[in-house]
Every structure is written in structure tokens, then in C-alpha cells.
Short mmCIF file of C-alpha atoms and ligand atoms in Angstrom, two decimals:
data_model
loop_
_atom_site.label_atom_id
_atom_site.label_comp_id
_atom_site.label_asym_id
_atom_site.label_seq_id
_atom_site.Cartn_x
_atom_site.Cartn_y
_atom_site.Cartn_z
CA MET A 275 17.26 -24.79 -4.40
CA ALA A 276 19.92 -22.36 -5.66
CA PHE A 277 19.00 -18.69 -5.76
CA ASP A 278 18.29 -17.86 -9.41
CA VAL A 279 19.20 -14.19 -9.74
CA ILE A 280 18.72 -14.12 -13.53
CA LYS A 281 15.13 -15.22 -13.08
CA VAL A 282 14.60 -12.81 -10.17
CA ARG A 283 15.84 -9.87 -12.25
CA GLN A 284 13.12 -10.51 -14.82
CA ASP A 285 10.54 -9.61 -12.18
CA PHE A 286 11.92 -6.05 -11.92
CA PRO A 287 11.05 -4.07 -15.06
CA ILE A 288 13.07 -1.01 -14.06
CA LEU A 289 16.28 -3.03 -14.10
CA GLN A 290 15.86 -3.72 -17.81
CA GLN A 291 16.39 -0.08 -18.74
CA LYS A 292 19.51 1.76 -19.81
CA VAL A 293 20.72 5.06 -18.41
CA TYR A 294 22.97 7.23 -20.60
CA GLY A 295 22.84 4.31 -23.04
CA LYS A 296 24.37 1.94 -20.49
CA PRO A 297 22.69 -0.89 -18.61
CA LEU A 298 21.52 0.32 -15.21
CA VAL A 299 23.60 -0.93 -12.30
CA TYR A 300 21.40 -0.16 -9.31
CA LEU A 301 23.41 -0.20 -6.09
CA ASP A 302 21.31 2.19 -4.01
CA ASN A 303 19.05 -0.32 -2.30
CA ALA A 304 19.58 1.02 1.20
CA ALA A 305 17.88 4.24 0.06
CA THR A 306 15.04 2.41 -1.64
CA SER A 307 14.53 -0.88 -3.42
CA GLN A 308 12.99 -1.47 -6.84
CA LYS A 309 9.59 -3.12 -7.15
CA PRO A 310 8.74 -6.47 -8.70
CA GLN A 311 6.00 -6.62 -11.33
CA GLN A 312 3.80 -8.45 -8.81
CA VAL A 313 3.78 -5.37 -6.54
CA ILE A 314 3.25 -2.96 -9.43
CA ASP A 315 0.35 -5.10 -10.70
CA SER A 316 -1.24 -5.19 -7.26
CA MET A 317 -1.19 -1.40 -7.04
CA ILE A 318 -2.74 -1.08 -10.49
CA ASN A 319 -5.31 -3.64 -9.49
CA VAL A 320 -6.34 -1.69 -6.39
CA TYR A 321 -7.03 1.43 -8.44
CA THR A 322 -8.70 -0.37 -11.33
CA GLU A 323 -10.85 -2.82 -9.41
CA LEU A 324 -10.91 -2.28 -5.68
CA ASN A 325 -10.58 1.34 -4.73
CA SER A 326 -12.88 2.56 -2.00
CA ASN A 327 -12.20 4.02 1.42
CA ILE A 328 -11.88 1.30 4.02
CA HIS A 329 -13.69 0.42 7.26
CA ARG A 330 -16.68 2.75 7.18
CA GLY A 331 -18.53 1.65 4.07
CA VAL A 332 -21.40 -0.79 3.77
CA HIS A 333 -21.06 -1.15 0.02
CA TYR A 334 -19.31 -3.86 -1.97
CA LEU A 335 -16.10 -2.04 -2.92
CA SER A 336 -15.53 -0.73 0.56
CA ASN A 337 -15.85 -4.23 1.95
CA GLN A 338 -13.45 -5.57 -0.66
CA SER A 339 -10.78 -2.97 0.04
CA THR A 340 -11.20 -3.34 3.81
CA VAL A 341 -10.72 -7.10 3.54
CA ALA A 342 -7.61 -6.63 1.37
CA PHE A 343 -6.19 -4.03 3.78
CA GLU A 344 -6.73 -6.23 6.82
CA GLU A 345 -5.32 -9.24 4.96
CA ALA A 346 -2.17 -7.20 4.40
CA ARG A 347 -1.97 -6.54 8.14
CA LYS A 348 -2.28 -10.28 8.74
CA LYS A 349 0.57 -10.96 6.29
CA ILE A 350 2.77 -8.51 8.16
CA GLN A 351 1.86 -10.04 11.49
CA THR A 352 2.93 -13.46 10.19
CA PHE A 353 6.06 -12.07 8.51
CA ILE A 354 7.44 -10.61 11.75
CA ASN A 355 5.67 -13.15 13.98
CA ALA A 356 3.77 -10.61 16.08
CA SER A 357 1.40 -12.25 18.53
CA GLY A 358 -1.63 -10.45 17.13
CA GLU A 359 -2.77 -8.17 14.31
CA HIS A 360 -3.64 -5.50 16.87
CA GLU A 361 0.12 -5.08 17.46
CA VAL A 362 0.72 -4.12 13.80
CA ILE A 363 0.18 -0.42 13.16
CA PHE A 364 0.42 1.02 9.67
CA THR A 365 2.50 4.20 9.43
CA ARG A 366 4.03 6.17 6.57
CA GLY A 367 7.35 4.47 7.22
CA THR A 368 10.08 3.99 9.79
CA THR A 369 10.37 7.72 10.42
CA GLU A 370 6.73 8.10 11.34
CA ALA A 371 6.82 4.91 13.42
CA ILE A 372 9.68 6.22 15.56
CA ASN A 373 8.06 9.66 15.86
CA LEU A 374 4.88 7.92 17.00
CA VAL A 375 6.74 6.17 19.82
CA ALA A 376 8.69 9.31 20.75
CA HIS A 377 5.40 11.21 21.05
CA SER A 378 3.03 8.68 22.49
CA PHE A 379 5.38 6.63 24.64
CA GLY A 380 7.28 9.80 25.55
CA ASP A 381 4.14 11.71 26.55
CA THR A 382 2.80 8.81 28.56
CA PHE A 383 5.85 7.43 30.32
CA LEU A 384 8.67 10.00 30.36
CA ASN A 385 9.21 12.86 32.78
CA GLU A 386 11.82 15.54 33.21
CA GLY A 387 15.22 14.01 33.95
CA ASP A 388 14.40 10.61 32.40
CA GLU A 389 16.80 9.15 29.87
CA VAL A 390 16.60 7.62 26.40
CA ILE A 391 19.59 5.72 25.02
CA VAL A 392 20.37 5.66 21.29
CA SER A 393 23.62 4.79 19.53
CA GLU A 394 26.19 6.71 17.55
CA LEU A 395 25.30 4.88 14.36
CA GLU A 396 21.63 5.85 14.19
CA HIS A 397 19.87 7.30 11.18
CA HIS A 398 18.66 10.86 11.86
CA SER A 399 15.13 9.47 12.17
CA ASN A 400 16.21 7.68 15.35
CA ILE A 401 17.91 10.78 16.76
CA VAL A 402 15.81 13.83 15.99
CA PRO A 403 12.45 12.54 17.34
CA TRP A 404 14.18 12.02 20.71
CA GLN A 405 15.68 15.51 20.56
CA LEU A 406 12.21 16.94 19.94
CA LEU A 407 11.01 14.97 22.97
CA ARG A 408 13.98 16.29 24.93
CA ASP A 409 12.90 19.83 24.06
CA ARG A 410 9.30 19.14 25.12
CA LYS A 411 10.02 17.21 28.30
CA ASN A 412 13.55 18.08 29.33
CA ILE A 413 14.80 14.52 29.16
CA THR A 414 18.40 13.41 28.55
CA ILE A 415 19.67 11.51 25.51
CA LYS A 416 22.62 9.20 26.04
CA VAL A 417 24.63 7.72 23.18
CA ILE A 418 26.27 4.28 22.90
CA PRO A 419 29.60 4.92 21.16
CA ILE A 420 30.92 2.83 18.26
CA ASP A 421 34.47 1.57 17.77
CA GLU A 422 36.63 1.92 14.65
CA ALA A 423 34.98 -1.10 13.00
CA GLY A 424 31.59 0.55 13.45
CA GLU A 425 30.41 -1.82 16.18
CA LEU A 426 28.48 -0.80 19.29
CA MET A 427 30.69 -0.66 22.39
CA MET A 428 28.55 -2.91 24.53
CA ASP A 429 30.53 -2.37 27.75
CA LYS A 430 29.86 1.35 27.41
CA PHE A 431 26.18 0.60 26.82
CA GLU A 432 25.93 -1.14 30.19
CA GLU A 433 27.61 1.84 31.86
CA LEU A 434 25.02 4.22 30.36
CA LEU A 435 22.02 2.41 31.85
CA SER A 436 20.61 4.00 34.96
CA SER A 437 17.47 4.02 37.06
CA ARG A 438 16.31 6.97 34.90
CA THR A 439 16.61 5.06 31.60
CA LYS A 440 13.10 4.72 30.19
CA LEU A 441 13.81 3.46 26.67
CA VAL A 442 16.64 2.14 24.50
CA SER A 443 16.25 2.78 20.77
CA VAL A 444 18.79 1.31 18.33
CA ALA A 445 19.04 0.25 14.71
CA HIS A 446 19.01 -3.42 13.81
CA VAL A 447 21.28 -2.69 10.83
CA SER A 448 23.18 0.53 10.13
CA ASN A 449 22.29 2.12 6.79
CA ALA A 450 25.63 3.91 6.54
CA LEU A 451 28.03 1.16 7.67
CA GLY A 452 26.09 -2.07 7.27
CA THR A 453 26.81 -3.15 10.85
CA ILE A 454 24.33 -5.72 12.13
CA ASN A 455 23.93 -4.80 15.77
CA PRO A 456 23.69 -7.45 18.49
CA VAL A 457 20.08 -6.46 19.15
CA GLU A 458 19.30 -9.68 21.04
CA GLU A 459 21.99 -8.75 23.54
CA VAL A 460 20.87 -5.11 23.72
CA ILE A 461 17.33 -6.27 24.47
CA ARG A 462 18.45 -8.83 27.07
CA ILE A 463 20.62 -6.32 28.92
CA ALA A 464 17.89 -3.64 28.89
CA HIS A 465 15.17 -6.10 29.91
CA ASP A 466 17.27 -7.30 32.84
CA ARG A 467 16.62 -3.80 34.15
CA ASP A 468 12.98 -3.67 32.95
CA ILE A 469 13.79 -1.12 30.25
CA PRO A 470 11.85 -1.42 26.97
CA VAL A 471 13.63 -1.43 23.60
CA LEU A 472 12.71 -0.04 20.19
CA ILE A 473 14.47 -1.55 17.18
CA ASP A 474 14.74 0.46 13.96
CA GLY A 475 14.47 -2.32 11.41
CA ALA A 476 14.49 -0.14 8.25
CA GLN A 477 17.62 -1.88 6.95
CA ALA A 478 16.94 -5.31 8.42
CA VAL A 479 13.60 -6.81 7.37
CA GLN A 480 14.64 -7.08 3.71
CA HIS A 481 17.85 -8.94 4.60
CA VAL A 482 17.29 -11.08 7.69
CA ALA A 483 14.29 -12.97 9.09
CA VAL A 484 12.79 -10.99 11.97
CA ASP A 485 10.78 -12.63 14.74
CA VAL A 486 9.62 -9.94 17.14
CA GLN A 487 8.48 -12.45 19.76
CA LYS A 488 11.82 -14.25 19.73
CA LEU A 489 13.68 -10.93 19.84
CA ASP A 490 11.28 -9.85 22.57
CA CYS A 491 11.65 -6.21 21.44
CA ASP A 492 8.98 -3.80 22.65
CA PHE A 493 8.75 -1.89 19.38
CA TYR A 494 9.99 -2.64 15.87
CA ALA A 495 9.80 -0.14 12.99
CA PHE A 496 10.29 -0.63 9.25
CA SER A 497 9.44 0.86 5.83
CA GLY A 498 7.69 -0.84 2.93
CA HIS A 499 9.74 0.82 0.21
CA LYS A 500 13.01 -0.80 1.31
CA LEU A 501 11.30 -4.20 1.32
CA TYR A 502 10.44 -4.15 -2.42
CA GLY A 503 7.06 -2.62 -1.56
CA PRO A 504 5.48 0.79 -2.23
CA THR A 505 6.54 4.12 -0.80
CA GLY A 506 4.45 5.88 1.83
CA ILE A 507 3.68 2.80 3.89
CA GLY A 508 5.49 1.30 6.85
CA VAL A 509 4.91 -0.51 10.08
CA LEU A 510 5.23 -0.02 13.78
CA TYR A 511 5.06 -3.24 15.74
CA GLY A 512 4.45 -2.65 19.44
CA LYS A 513 3.67 -4.90 22.37
CA ALA A 514 0.01 -4.45 23.24
CA LYS A 515 0.86 -3.80 26.88
CA TRP A 516 2.58 -0.54 25.84
CA LEU A 517 0.23 0.43 23.02
CA GLU A 518 -2.81 0.07 25.28
CA GLU A 519 -1.33 2.54 27.77
CA MET A 520 0.12 5.03 25.31
CA GLN A 521 -1.60 8.27 24.37
CA PRO A 522 -2.76 8.40 20.73
CA TYR A 523 -0.37 10.07 18.27
CA HIS A 524 -2.63 11.81 15.73
CA GLY A 525 -6.26 12.67 16.32
CA GLY A 526 -8.98 12.33 13.71
CA GLY A 527 -11.26 9.81 12.07
CA GLU A 528 -10.83 6.09 12.60
CA MET A 529 -8.96 6.38 15.90
CA ILE A 530 -12.07 7.22 17.93
CA LYS A 531 -14.87 5.28 19.57
CA LYS A 532 -17.10 8.20 20.55
CA VAL A 533 -16.68 11.94 20.05
CA THR A 534 -18.51 14.72 21.84
CA PHE A 535 -17.29 18.27 22.33
CA ASP A 536 -16.62 17.45 25.97
CA LYS A 537 -14.85 14.17 25.63
CA THR A 538 -13.56 11.64 23.14
CA THR A 539 -12.92 7.96 23.75
CA TYR A 540 -10.45 6.10 21.59
CA ASN A 541 -10.77 3.10 19.34
CA GLU A 542 -9.16 -0.23 20.13
CA LEU A 543 -5.79 -1.33 18.79
CA PRO A 544 -4.45 -0.95 16.19
CA PHE A 545 -6.93 1.71 15.03
CA LYS A 546 -6.20 3.99 17.97
CA PHE A 547 -2.91 4.81 16.21
CA GLU A 548 -4.26 4.99 12.65
CA ALA A 549 -6.00 8.35 12.43
CA GLY A 550 -7.37 9.35 9.04
CA THR A 551 -7.52 7.45 5.79
CA PRO A 552 -4.49 5.16 5.73
CA ASP A 553 -2.52 4.33 2.62
CA TYR A 554 -4.56 1.19 2.10
CA CYS A 555 -3.30 0.89 -1.47
CA GLY A 556 0.28 0.92 -0.18
CA ALA A 557 -0.55 -1.54 2.59
CA ILE A 558 -2.00 -3.99 0.07
CA GLY A 559 1.12 -3.55 -2.10
CA LEU A 560 3.32 -4.17 0.93
CA GLY A 561 1.46 -7.41 1.58
CA VAL A 562 2.25 -8.51 -1.97
CA ALA A 563 5.92 -7.50 -1.53
CA ILE A 564 6.05 -9.74 1.54
CA ASP A 565 4.49 -12.61 -0.44
CA TYR A 566 7.18 -12.03 -3.07
CA VAL A 567 10.09 -12.07 -0.63
CA LYS A 568 8.69 -15.14 1.11
CA SER A 569 8.35 -16.94 -2.22
CA LEU A 570 12.11 -16.52 -2.71
CA ASP A 571 12.83 -17.57 0.89
CA LEU A 572 14.45 -15.01 3.16
CA ALA A 573 17.20 -17.41 4.24
CA ALA A 574 18.18 -17.99 0.58
CA ILE A 575 18.15 -14.21 -0.01
CA ALA A 576 20.34 -13.65 3.07
CA ASP A 577 22.87 -16.28 1.91
CA TYR A 578 22.97 -14.86 -1.59
CA GLU A 579 23.41 -11.27 -0.39
CA HIS A 580 26.13 -12.36 2.00
CA GLU A 581 28.03 -13.92 -0.88
CA LEU A 582 27.65 -10.67 -2.84
CA LEU A 583 28.92 -8.65 0.10
CA THR A 584 31.99 -10.87 0.51
CA TYR A 585 32.70 -10.74 -3.21
CA ALA A 586 32.32 -6.95 -3.32
CA THR A 587 34.41 -6.39 -0.19
CA ASN A 588 37.26 -8.51 -1.58
CA ALA A 589 37.08 -6.83 -4.98
CA LEU A 590 36.98 -3.27 -3.66
CA GLN A 591 39.81 -3.95 -1.22
CA GLN A 592 42.07 -4.60 -4.21
CA VAL A 593 41.72 -0.96 -5.25
CA ASP A 594 44.76 0.94 -4.09
CA GLY A 595 43.83 3.86 -1.80
CA LEU A 596 40.28 2.63 -1.15
CA ARG A 597 39.14 2.57 2.46
CA ILE A 598 36.00 0.84 3.62
CA TYR A 599 34.13 2.42 6.55
CA GLY A 600 32.27 -0.16 8.60
CA THR A 601 34.21 -3.39 8.96
CA SER A 602 32.08 -5.13 11.54
CA GLU A 603 32.19 -8.93 11.73
CA GLN A 604 28.43 -9.00 11.27
CA LYS A 605 27.52 -6.97 8.22
CA SER A 606 24.63 -6.58 5.85
CA GLY A 607 24.93 -5.68 2.15
CA VAL A 608 26.26 -2.16 2.50
CA ILE A 609 29.75 -0.96 1.60
CA SER A 610 30.67 2.62 2.45
CA PHE A 611 34.00 3.74 1.06
CA LEU A 612 36.30 6.56 0.02
CA VAL A 613 39.14 6.48 -2.50
CA ASP A 614 42.30 8.55 -1.97
CA ASN A 615 41.05 12.07 -1.43
CA ILE A 616 38.45 12.00 -4.15
CA HIS A 617 35.31 13.68 -2.85
CA PRO A 618 32.42 11.19 -2.58
CA TYR A 619 30.20 13.50 -4.62
CA ASP A 620 32.68 13.50 -7.54
CA MET A 621 32.95 9.73 -7.38
CA GLY A 622 29.15 9.36 -7.35
CA MET A 623 28.66 11.77 -10.26
CA MET A 624 31.22 10.01 -12.42
CA LEU A 625 29.93 6.53 -11.61
CA ASP A 626 26.46 7.76 -12.52
CA LYS A 627 27.64 8.63 -16.03
CA MET A 628 28.69 4.99 -16.35
CA GLY A 629 25.16 3.88 -15.42
CA ILE A 630 26.11 2.97 -11.86
CA ALA A 631 23.75 4.27 -9.16
CA VAL A 632 25.39 4.65 -5.76
CA ARG A 633 24.57 7.11 -2.98
CA THR A 634 27.01 9.69 -1.74
CA GLY A 635 27.04 11.93 1.32
CA HIS A 636 26.27 11.47 5.00
CA HIS A 637 23.38 9.01 4.46
CA CYS A 638 21.29 10.80 7.12
CA ALA A 639 23.80 9.67 9.73
CA GLN A 640 25.97 12.72 10.27
CA PRO A 641 27.28 11.61 13.70
CA ILE A 642 28.93 8.61 12.00
CA MET A 643 30.70 10.90 9.56
CA ASP A 644 31.86 13.04 12.49
CA HIS A 645 33.11 9.89 14.21
CA TYR A 646 35.40 9.13 11.26
CA ASN A 647 36.02 12.81 10.58
CA ILE A 648 34.95 12.58 6.94
CA PRO A 649 32.42 14.61 4.90
CA GLY A 650 30.59 11.51 3.73
CA THR A 651 31.13 8.28 1.85
CA VAL A 652 30.26 6.57 -1.39
CA ARG A 653 27.79 3.84 -0.52
CA ALA A 654 27.04 0.75 -2.60
CA SER A 655 24.15 -1.22 -1.15
CA PHE A 656 22.87 -4.51 -2.47
CA GLY A 657 19.48 -6.03 -3.01
CA LEU A 658 18.33 -9.48 -3.96
CA TYR A 659 18.58 -8.75 -7.70
CA ASN A 660 22.21 -7.58 -7.77
CA GLN A 661 24.85 -9.77 -9.35
CA ARG A 662 28.60 -10.19 -9.39
CA GLU A 663 28.88 -8.64 -12.86
CA GLU A 664 27.52 -5.41 -11.42
CA ILE A 665 30.14 -5.41 -8.70
CA ASP A 666 32.81 -5.94 -11.36
CA GLN A 667 31.39 -2.90 -13.17
CA LEU A 668 31.49 -0.89 -9.95
CA VAL A 669 35.13 -1.79 -9.36
CA ALA A 670 36.02 -0.98 -12.98
CA GLY A 671 34.18 2.33 -12.61
CA VAL A 672 36.01 3.22 -9.41
CA LEU A 673 39.35 2.43 -11.06
CA LYS A 674 38.45 4.64 -14.01
CA VAL A 675 37.55 7.57 -11.74
CA LYS A 676 40.76 7.04 -9.81
CA GLN A 677 42.72 7.15 -13.05
CA LEU A 678 40.98 10.35 -14.16
CA PHE A 679 41.83 11.98 -10.85
CA GLY A 680 45.28 10.40 -11.16
N1 PMP B 988 16.33 4.14 9.80
C1 PMP B 988 17.25 3.65 8.97
C2 PMP B 988 18.34 2.77 9.51
C3 PMP B 988 17.18 3.95 7.61
O1 PMP B 988 18.09 3.47 6.77
C4 PMP B 988 16.12 4.78 7.13
C5 PMP B 988 16.02 5.17 5.67
N2 PMP B 988 17.21 5.48 5.05
C6 PMP B 988 15.20 5.25 8.05
C7 PMP B 988 15.33 4.91 9.37
C8 PMP B 988 14.06 6.11 7.63
O2 PMP B 988 13.20 5.40 6.78
P1 PMP B 988 12.04 6.15 6.00
O3 PMP B 988 12.69 7.29 5.30
O4 PMP B 988 11.52 5.11 5.07
O5 PMP B 988 11.04 6.59 7.01
#
């Protein structure tokens, strides 16, 4: 069955609007995706028919919302093929998921002088939590360099591994360059030395099918809002063998078994890591977003987005003076570029006035910008509802800006 983008677009009410009197061309999907009506309806439904705090209530509504919340967890478990629901922890998003591991895994398993390996293309949320851990525990952070194409230098990665390496934490897909990292290989190499691996999947789950058991990663983090779901909800997948051993992250309600002033015992997984009232409304919405993506078939989405990426890359490359940053063989739907010496901010502002939404700046990945010695880029990132016509509009817009700067 061919991917019917015209039909898909009808599910996204926000795409029907005009900005500055022009049809919206939304090419900022790596920052956040738009929501289909099905997700919006589910959120309205929770607040109109279901709302009640989960888990502790004996009454009807509380049971209903608890069932819906736990059903959402089940959907996520199936979506990423975790071996059990207890390995699926709800967080606020990727950032909180990585901070959770940095705290809880770090506090439990890392000592002064131990090492964590990240890569040069990480989002700040996979850098700063490890720096905070470094400050608390006096550990060392090592960095896998990237080459000019924006690919991990795997030979250098192997050289960085040592008997002190306690964790490797890398992105599945780079938000700033679009590089799809060879995470299977990273995991295999690390596991050969018994080193666990965290994968930051914030830019992956919406584009490629993820099977955490097949990957054999130890942790996998992602955000609902980039997967056509609500904001404020995300997931940390973790292997039970680690989660069982790890110290809790936040303390409070829900994560306890028994509290006295002398001693507290902790709840079982996953609740041990879900202190306080979770965003059950968001979790339910995320479950519906996953249903939506599955109904379109992730493989069909991936093929369609790949076609878009190829089309956009070819079209933008025709623009004289345009340079694309991130030219990896394996790429997801992200194109970062600069044109002549036009500042990315100026380009973004002028495209905006044409109704074209792109992101400009360092994309929370300043080390990448330092690598290329640039202040930032203009980034067009695609989602399942984008179409070739929008890429044509982007190219026409870029040419117009170029002319104005002439
Ligand atoms: N990692 C990557 C690769 C990202 O692109 C992002 C979001 N831009 C994050 C982590 C952080 O995600 P969130 O802000 O949803 O926590």
C-alpha cells in the first residue's frame, strides 16, 4: 500500500492553518512534531471522561484511568519490544530519562576515576547529566570524535574503551546532522567488554523501528512529543537487571513500599522510578500516538521519509553556495545547512515570513558547531506529513533570501 500523505495530512489540524497569510510549511519536526486529531481527542477524552489520580483509588474513575495508563505502558512495551512492562518507566522525556540513569546508575555503579563515553554529536541532554555526575563523583568523560561527514569514528571509539569504562551513552540519530549511528556495532563492541550502553532515541523512534531486545541496549530513552504524542511524557527503557540494582531517582509517593521515619523500602519496578503523580494523561496520549504511527506502518513511514530526504538533499544541493552539514551514508530526515555567509538566524527569520518553519542555531549540540567552526545552522527536519511541494517551497525561499542578500 502506497503511503498516502494527502490523507495523512488531514489528520493534523494545525497543518491546515496559514501563517502570515501563507500556508504553513512545518519543517521543524526534530524539535517537536505536530499531533494527529486522534491524539488530541484522546487528551480531551481523558479530561472530560476519565480524569482521576491513578493507582491509589478504589473508585470507578481511578480504576478507569489506572487501566488506561497501564494499557499505554503495555503499548510502549510492544512498540519497542521490551521483555516486560516493568522495564518501561515513564519520564518527562528523553532529558529526564538520561538524568535518571546518570543519577541512579551513576550513584550505584560509578566511583572516582571511572569513565563514561559519549560522542561528539550528542544533544546537550546526553552531555550535561554526565558532567554533573563528573562533578559529584570525579569521573572522567571521554568523547568519540566524528569525521567531516558527521559519522562516529569507530576505530577511535575502540581506543577509548578501558577497564574503567562503566557506561557508553550515544544517540541513535543526531538531531543536528541526521546521522544514524551504527548503534548495533557500538553495543556489540561495548558488550564484548561487559560495558552497558544507553541509547538516546529521541530522534529515532519516530523514524525507524526500534527493537530493544534485538539491539540488546541496556537503556533506551525517548520523548513522546517527537513521536506525534503529547509534551511532558517520555520513556526510559532499562534492562531489569540494572533497574533492580539502581538507587531510586526521585523520592516521594508511588515509589515506596513502606515508609517509617527510620527506614523506607522501595516499590517494585517500574514504580520505584515513578515518584509522584505521573503525567497519566500524557502517557495515555502517547499510547494513542503509537497506535497512530503503527496504523501507518513504521516501515512505510521510513521509506517515505527517506524519499523526502533524498529529494530535499538533491534540490538543496542545486543552490549555489549552499553547504550541507552532516553527509553520512546513513541519514534520517534532517538537513542542516548554511548558504554563503548568510547568518542562520537571518535565513530562519526570512523563511518564517514566507510561512516556512525551520530551526536555526546550535540545536542544543554546541560541540558539533565547534567541530565545524560555525555559529549554527539552518535545520529543516521532516515528519511523516511533509511533502515534496513543501521542499520546493523551502528551496524557492532559500533562493529568494540569497537574492535579497545578493
Ligand atoms: N536527545 C536528542 C537527540 C534530541 O534531539 C532531544 C530533543 N531535541 C533530546 C535528547 C531532548 O529531548 P527532550 O527535550 O524531549 O527531553
